[in-house]
Amino acid sequence: AQSVAQPEDQVNVAEGNPLTVKCTYSVSGNPYLFWYVQYPNRGLQFLLKYITGDNLVKGSYGFEAEFNKSQTSFHLKKPSALVSDSALYFCAVRARVSGNTGKLIFGQGTTLQVKP
Amino acid sequence: NAGVTQTPKFQVLKTGQSMTLQCAQDMNHEYMSWYRQDPGMGLRLIHYSVGAGITDQGEVPNGYNVSRSTTEDFPLRLLSAAPSQTSVYFCASSYSAGQPQHFGDGTRLSIL
């Protein structure tokens, strides 16, 4: 069965410092991997995805993520955090299956707090 | 282009009542899904559809029904509401399984 783990409920960083939000996954075969962000009282917004190719994926708002197949991880990173990055972040995985099927499974979410 | 539209935004029900949460998308997406969001549990998949006439169960399908008669619409039905179904419900759509999902702004449902 597919699963996603985000081991930290909350990550606190100072503005201007680098940030990392961790994600590990379990899925049969090669995965599709995604990061989403959620602001209060809103739906989730897509940040970036890994399908294939380069292990370092660049996304919206200066975020990037590194795919590590041996560690089954897909950590979200940003070189310099902004206060406006404070939000709830979700990692998600979908197994590659034939056709257009496959469930998108989310982690529990990590709250990112960036302090001035 | 409205994206994914969910109605209503808020709803209060009594235990045992039934209701339908509406979801519509105007992007001609084949893949649609329903999630519930509860504190500390992330988003859990209730049901999903890979095209008109095709639906399948997710992680937590009990107490919910869906149908997909058109590409645009994917309603979620609560058959007999229970307090455990108090949650925020999100509908999402994507062009295909490998593409990012577009989310609605959610329906906040309270069951007394």
mmCIF file of C-alpha atoms in Angstrom:
data_model
loop_
_atom_site.group_PDB
_atom_site.id
_atom_site.type_symbol
_atom_site.label_atom_id
_atom_site.label_comp_id
_atom_site.label_asym_id
_atom_site.label_seq_id
_atom_site.Cartn_x
_atom_site.Cartn_y
_atom_site.Cartn_z
ATOM 1 C CA ALA A 1 0.000 0.000 0.000
ATOM 2 C CA GLN A 2 1.088 3.572 -0.615
ATOM 3 C CA SER A 3 1.972 5.822 2.283
ATOM 4 C CA VAL A 4 3.562 9.184 2.914
ATOM 5 C CA ALA A 5 5.207 10.365 6.110
ATOM 6 C CA GLN A 6 5.998 13.912 7.105
ATOM 7 C CA PRO A 7 7.871 13.405 10.380
ATOM 8 C CA GLU A 8 7.648 16.989 11.637
ATOM 9 C CA ASP A 9 4.350 18.556 12.657
ATOM 10 C CA GLN A 10 5.964 21.988 12.643
ATOM 11 C CA VAL A 11 9.155 23.549 11.331
ATOM 12 C CA ASN A 12 10.347 26.900 12.658
ATOM 13 C CA VAL A 13 12.922 28.998 10.818
ATOM 14 C CA ALA A 14 14.092 32.590 10.874
ATOM 15 C CA GLU A 15 13.496 34.761 7.837
ATOM 16 C CA GLY A 16 16.448 34.609 5.467
ATOM 17 C CA ASN A 17 17.584 31.185 6.665
ATOM 18 C CA PRO A 18 17.300 28.040 4.539
ATOM 19 C CA LEU A 19 14.352 25.746 5.205
ATOM 20 C CA THR A 20 13.727 22.037 4.762
ATOM 21 C CA VAL A 21 10.419 20.221 5.122
ATOM 22 C CA LYS A 22 10.862 16.452 5.155
ATOM 23 C CA CYS A 23 8.886 13.780 3.328
ATOM 24 C CA THR A 24 9.395 10.041 2.942
ATOM 25 C CA TYR A 25 7.188 7.708 0.961
ATOM 26 C CA SER A 26 6.395 4.078 0.347
ATOM 27 C CA VAL A 27 5.034 2.926 -3.002
ATOM 28 C CA SER A 28 5.532 0.056 -5.396
ATOM 29 C CA GLY A 29 7.656 0.993 -8.372
ATOM 30 C CA ASN A 30 8.509 4.517 -9.439
ATOM 31 C CA PRO A 31 6.325 7.253 -8.004
ATOM 32 C CA TYR A 32 4.839 10.548 -9.007
ATOM 33 C CA LEU A 33 5.685 12.948 -6.152
ATOM 34 C CA PHE A 34 4.110 16.304 -5.379
ATOM 35 C CA TRP A 35 4.293 19.172 -2.912
ATOM 36 C CA TYR A 36 1.306 21.379 -2.158
ATOM 37 C CA VAL A 37 0.846 24.419 0.080
ATOM 38 C CA GLN A 38 -2.293 25.452 1.947
ATOM 39 C CA TYR A 39 -3.029 28.907 3.288
ATOM 40 C CA PRO A 40 -5.762 29.418 5.921
ATOM 41 C CA ASN A 41 -9.304 28.740 4.722
ATOM 42 C CA ARG A 42 -8.152 27.899 1.205
ATOM 43 C CA GLY A 43 -7.700 24.804 -0.897
ATOM 44 C CA LEU A 44 -4.308 23.324 -1.651
ATOM 45 C CA GLN A 45 -2.052 24.941 -4.248
ATOM 46 C CA PHE A 46 0.463 23.005 -6.333
ATOM 47 C CA LEU A 47 4.145 23.828 -5.726
ATOM 48 C CA LEU A 48 6.164 21.263 -7.673
ATOM 49 C CA LYS A 49 6.286 17.677 -8.890
ATOM 50 C CA TYR A 50 8.730 14.903 -9.687
ATOM 51 C CA ILE A 51 7.875 12.655 -12.590
ATOM 52 C CA THR A 52 11.227 11.519 -13.950
ATOM 53 C CA GLY A 53 14.649 12.871 -14.821
ATOM 54 C CA ASP A 54 16.684 15.308 -12.757
ATOM 55 C CA ASN A 55 16.504 14.558 -9.039
ATOM 56 C CA LEU A 56 16.385 18.265 -8.149
ATOM 57 C CA VAL A 57 13.042 19.752 -9.061
ATOM 58 C CA LYS A 58 12.378 23.484 -9.077
ATOM 59 C CA GLY A 59 8.918 24.866 -8.428
ATOM 60 C CA SER A 60 6.915 27.946 -7.588
ATOM 61 C CA TYR A 61 7.958 30.779 -5.224
ATOM 62 C CA GLY A 62 11.621 29.692 -5.133
ATOM 63 C CA PHE A 63 10.928 26.242 -3.688
ATOM 64 C CA GLU A 64 12.753 23.129 -4.822
ATOM 65 C CA ALA A 65 12.711 19.477 -3.831
ATOM 66 C CA GLU A 66 15.235 16.690 -4.023
ATOM 67 C CA PHE A 67 14.190 13.184 -4.999
ATOM 68 C CA ASN A 68 16.297 10.459 -3.376
ATOM 69 C CA LYS A 69 15.304 7.020 -4.588
ATOM 70 C CA SER A 70 17.521 5.036 -2.219
ATOM 71 C CA GLN A 71 16.163 6.863 0.829
ATOM 72 C CA THR A 72 12.636 7.107 -0.625
ATOM 73 C CA SER A 73 12.569 10.779 0.273
ATOM 74 C CA PHE A 74 11.367 13.961 -1.395
ATOM 75 C CA HIS A 75 12.335 16.852 0.905
ATOM 76 C CA LEU A 76 11.135 20.374 0.163
ATOM 77 C CA LYS A 77 13.752 23.128 0.368
ATOM 78 C CA LYS A 78 14.181 26.842 -0.060
ATOM 79 C CA PRO A 79 17.503 28.696 0.227
ATOM 80 C CA SER A 80 16.086 31.782 1.962
ATOM 81 C CA ALA A 81 12.759 31.693 3.821
ATOM 82 C CA LEU A 82 10.218 34.517 3.784
ATOM 83 C CA VAL A 83 7.609 35.312 6.427
ATOM 84 C CA SER A 84 5.015 34.900 3.670
ATOM 85 C CA ASP A 85 6.103 31.243 3.272
ATOM 86 C CA SER A 86 4.386 30.474 6.580
ATOM 87 C CA ALA A 87 1.676 27.944 5.731
ATOM 88 C CA LEU A 88 0.760 24.256 5.851
ATOM 89 C CA TYR A 89 2.729 22.051 3.450
ATOM 90 C CA PHE A 90 1.686 18.651 2.137
ATOM 91 C CA CYS A 91 3.687 15.958 0.385
ATOM 92 C CA ALA A 92 1.774 13.519 -1.840
ATOM 93 C CA VAL A 93 2.569 10.361 -3.810
ATOM 94 C CA ARG A 94 0.876 8.499 -6.597
ATOM 95 C CA ALA A 95 1.952 5.115 -7.890
ATOM 96 C CA ARG A 96 2.583 4.714 -11.592
ATOM 97 C CA VAL A 97 -0.039 2.290 -12.792
ATOM 98 C CA SER A 98 -1.418 1.502 -16.199
ATOM 99 C CA GLY A 99 -4.113 3.725 -17.561
ATOM 100 C CA ASN A 100 -5.105 6.906 -15.820
ATOM 101 C CA THR A 101 -5.730 5.371 -12.422
ATOM 102 C CA GLY A 102 -3.796 5.495 -9.185
ATOM 103 C CA LYS A 103 -4.687 7.140 -5.921
ATOM 104 C CA LEU A 104 -2.999 10.356 -4.776
ATOM 105 C CA ILE A 105 -2.115 9.854 -1.114
ATOM 106 C CA PHE A 106 -1.153 12.780 1.136
ATOM 107 C CA GLY A 107 1.038 13.056 4.191
ATOM 108 C CA GLN A 108 -0.206 14.522 7.451
ATOM 109 C CA GLY A 109 1.097 17.993 6.672
ATOM 110 C CA THR A 110 3.841 20.169 8.189
ATOM 111 C CA THR A 111 3.223 23.672 9.457
ATOM 112 C CA LEU A 112 6.018 26.022 8.452
ATOM 113 C CA GLN A 113 6.470 29.066 10.689
ATOM 114 C CA VAL A 114 8.912 31.703 9.455
ATOM 115 C CA LYS A 115 9.707 34.374 12.030
ATOM 116 C CA PRO A 116 10.993 37.873 11.207
ATOM 117 C CA ASN B 1 -12.270 29.967 -16.226
ATOM 118 C CA ALA B 2 -13.534 29.284 -12.697
ATOM 119 C CA GLY B 3 -11.396 26.186 -11.976
ATOM 120 C CA VAL B 4 -12.909 23.885 -9.338
ATOM 121 C CA THR B 5 -16.084 25.182 -7.694
ATOM 122 C CA GLN B 6 -17.487 23.660 -4.510
ATOM 123 C CA THR B 7 -20.880 24.401 -3.006
ATOM 124 C CA PRO B 8 -21.930 25.054 -0.341
ATOM 125 C CA LYS B 9 -18.985 26.633 1.495
ATOM 126 C CA PHE B 10 -20.499 25.939 4.923
ATOM 127 C CA GLN B 11 -23.178 23.536 6.111
ATOM 128 C CA VAL B 12 -24.576 22.392 9.443
ATOM 129 C CA LEU B 13 -26.512 19.124 9.557
ATOM 130 C CA LYS B 14 -28.238 17.067 12.189
ATOM 131 C CA THR B 15 -27.287 13.447 12.731
ATOM 132 C CA GLY B 16 -29.128 11.216 10.285
ATOM 133 C CA GLN B 17 -29.745 13.861 7.646
ATOM 134 C CA SER B 18 -28.499 13.384 4.100
ATOM 135 C CA MET B 19 -26.988 15.922 1.764
ATOM 136 C CA THR B 20 -24.974 16.327 -1.408
ATOM 137 C CA LEU B 21 -21.781 18.327 -1.702
ATOM 138 C CA GLN B 22 -21.407 19.710 -5.186
ATOM 139 C CA CYS B 23 -18.187 19.907 -7.205
ATOM 140 C CA ALA B 24 -17.820 21.247 -10.728
ATOM 141 C CA GLN B 25 -14.773 21.923 -12.897
ATOM 142 C CA ASP B 26 -14.540 23.714 -16.223
ATOM 143 C CA MET B 27 -11.084 22.524 -17.309
ATOM 144 C CA ASN B 28 -12.216 19.320 -19.058
ATOM 145 C CA HIS B 29 -10.255 17.239 -16.540
ATOM 146 C CA GLU B 30 -10.790 13.488 -16.549
ATOM 147 C CA TYR B 31 -9.531 12.803 -13.032
ATOM 148 C CA MET B 32 -11.566 14.055 -10.054
ATOM 149 C CA SER B 33 -11.408 13.205 -6.385
ATOM 150 C CA TRP B 34 -12.868 13.989 -2.976
ATOM 151 C CA TYR B 35 -10.821 14.366 0.209
ATOM 152 C CA ARG B 36 -11.601 15.126 3.805
ATOM 153 C CA GLN B 37 -9.203 17.131 5.951
ATOM 154 C CA ASP B 38 -9.063 16.599 9.682
ATOM 155 C CA PRO B 39 -6.526 18.093 12.119
ATOM 156 C CA GLY B 40 -3.335 16.043 12.327
ATOM 157 C CA MET B 41 -4.482 13.579 9.678
ATOM 158 C CA GLY B 42 -3.746 15.426 6.474
ATOM 159 C CA LEU B 43 -6.022 14.796 3.526
ATOM 160 C CA ARG B 44 -7.649 11.407 3.191
ATOM 161 C CA LEU B 45 -9.052 10.220 -0.126
ATOM 162 C CA ILE B 46 -12.754 9.355 -0.003
ATOM 163 C CA HIS B 47 -13.612 8.496 -3.631
ATOM 164 C CA TYR B 48 -12.159 9.285 -7.011
ATOM 165 C CA SER B 49 -13.079 9.080 -10.682
ATOM 166 C CA VAL B 50 -10.933 8.652 -13.777
ATOM 167 C CA GLY B 51 -13.681 9.687 -16.169
ATOM 168 C CA ALA B 52 -17.427 9.917 -16.694
ATOM 169 C CA GLY B 53 -19.124 6.729 -15.550
ATOM 170 C CA ILE B 54 -16.070 5.434 -13.650
ATOM 171 C CA THR B 55 -15.600 5.787 -9.894
ATOM 172 C CA ASP B 56 -13.552 3.970 -7.262
ATOM 173 C CA GLN B 57 -13.066 3.975 -3.523
ATOM 174 C CA GLY B 58 -10.304 5.755 -1.715
ATOM 175 C CA GLU B 59 -8.993 5.337 1.837
ATOM 176 C CA VAL B 60 -12.171 6.269 3.748
ATOM 177 C CA PRO B 61 -15.244 5.587 1.544
ATOM 178 C CA ASN B 62 -17.722 4.364 4.172
ATOM 179 C CA GLY B 63 -20.788 6.589 4.563
ATOM 180 C CA TYR B 64 -20.225 8.365 1.251
ATOM 181 C CA ASN B 65 -21.454 7.796 -2.306
ATOM 182 C CA VAL B 66 -20.352 9.367 -5.569
ATOM 183 C CA SER B 67 -21.375 9.337 -9.198
ATOM 184 C CA ARG B 68 -19.852 10.821 -12.348
ATOM 185 C CA SER B 69 -22.465 11.274 -15.043
ATOM 186 C CA THR B 70 -20.592 14.113 -16.773
ATOM 187 C CA THR B 71 -16.949 15.140 -17.081
ATOM 188 C CA GLU B 72 -17.671 18.418 -15.285
ATOM 189 C CA ASP B 73 -19.512 17.293 -12.148
ATOM 190 C CA PHE B 74 -18.578 14.968 -9.306
ATOM 191 C CA PRO B 75 -21.064 15.214 -6.388
ATOM 192 C CA LEU B 76 -20.426 13.609 -3.006
ATOM 193 C CA ARG B 77 -23.424 12.258 -1.105
ATOM 194 C CA LEU B 78 -23.621 11.726 2.646
ATOM 195 C CA LEU B 79 -26.255 9.065 3.108
ATOM 196 C CA SER B 80 -26.942 9.435 6.850
ATOM 197 C CA ALA B 81 -24.750 12.066 8.473
ATOM 198 C CA ALA B 82 -22.807 11.182 11.614
ATOM 199 C CA PRO B 83 -20.772 13.456 13.926
ATOM 200 C CA SER B 84 -17.609 11.642 12.789
ATOM 201 C CA GLN B 85 -18.158 13.141 9.342
ATOM 202 C CA THR B 86 -17.628 16.659 10.666
ATOM 203 C CA SER B 87 -14.722 17.820 8.541
ATOM 204 C CA VAL B 88 -13.555 20.055 5.725
ATOM 205 C CA TYR B 89 -14.172 18.453 2.347
ATOM 206 C CA PHE B 90 -12.091 19.228 -0.728
ATOM 207 C CA CYS B 91 -12.753 18.372 -4.339
ATOM 208 C CA ALA B 92 -9.855 18.254 -6.802
ATOM 209 C CA SER B 93 -9.339 17.601 -10.489
ATOM 210 C CA SER B 94 -6.474 16.974 -12.881
ATOM 211 C CA TYR B 95 -6.004 16.242 -16.545
ATOM 212 C CA SER B 96 -4.406 12.882 -15.802
ATOM 213 C CA ALA B 97 -2.936 10.845 -12.961
ATOM 214 C CA GLY B 98 0.542 12.319 -13.404
ATOM 215 C CA GLN B 99 -0.550 15.934 -13.497
ATOM 216 C CA PRO B 100 -1.033 18.272 -10.508
ATOM 217 C CA GLN B 101 -4.481 18.462 -9.012
ATOM 218 C CA HIS B 102 -6.471 21.693 -8.854
ATOM 219 C CA PHE B 103 -8.373 22.102 -5.593
ATOM 220 C CA GLY B 104 -11.589 23.860 -4.704
ATOM 221 C CA ASP B 105 -11.765 26.060 -1.613
ATOM 222 C CA GLY B 106 -13.565 23.423 0.421
ATOM 223 C CA THR B 107 -16.875 22.795 2.165
ATOM 224 C CA ARG B 108 -16.864 23.088 5.946
ATOM 225 C CA LEU B 109 -19.378 20.593 7.284
ATOM 226 C CA SER B 110 -20.547 20.319 10.888
ATOM 227 C CA ILE B 111 -22.794 17.516 12.035
ATOM 228 C CA LEU B 112 -24.544 17.904 15.361
#
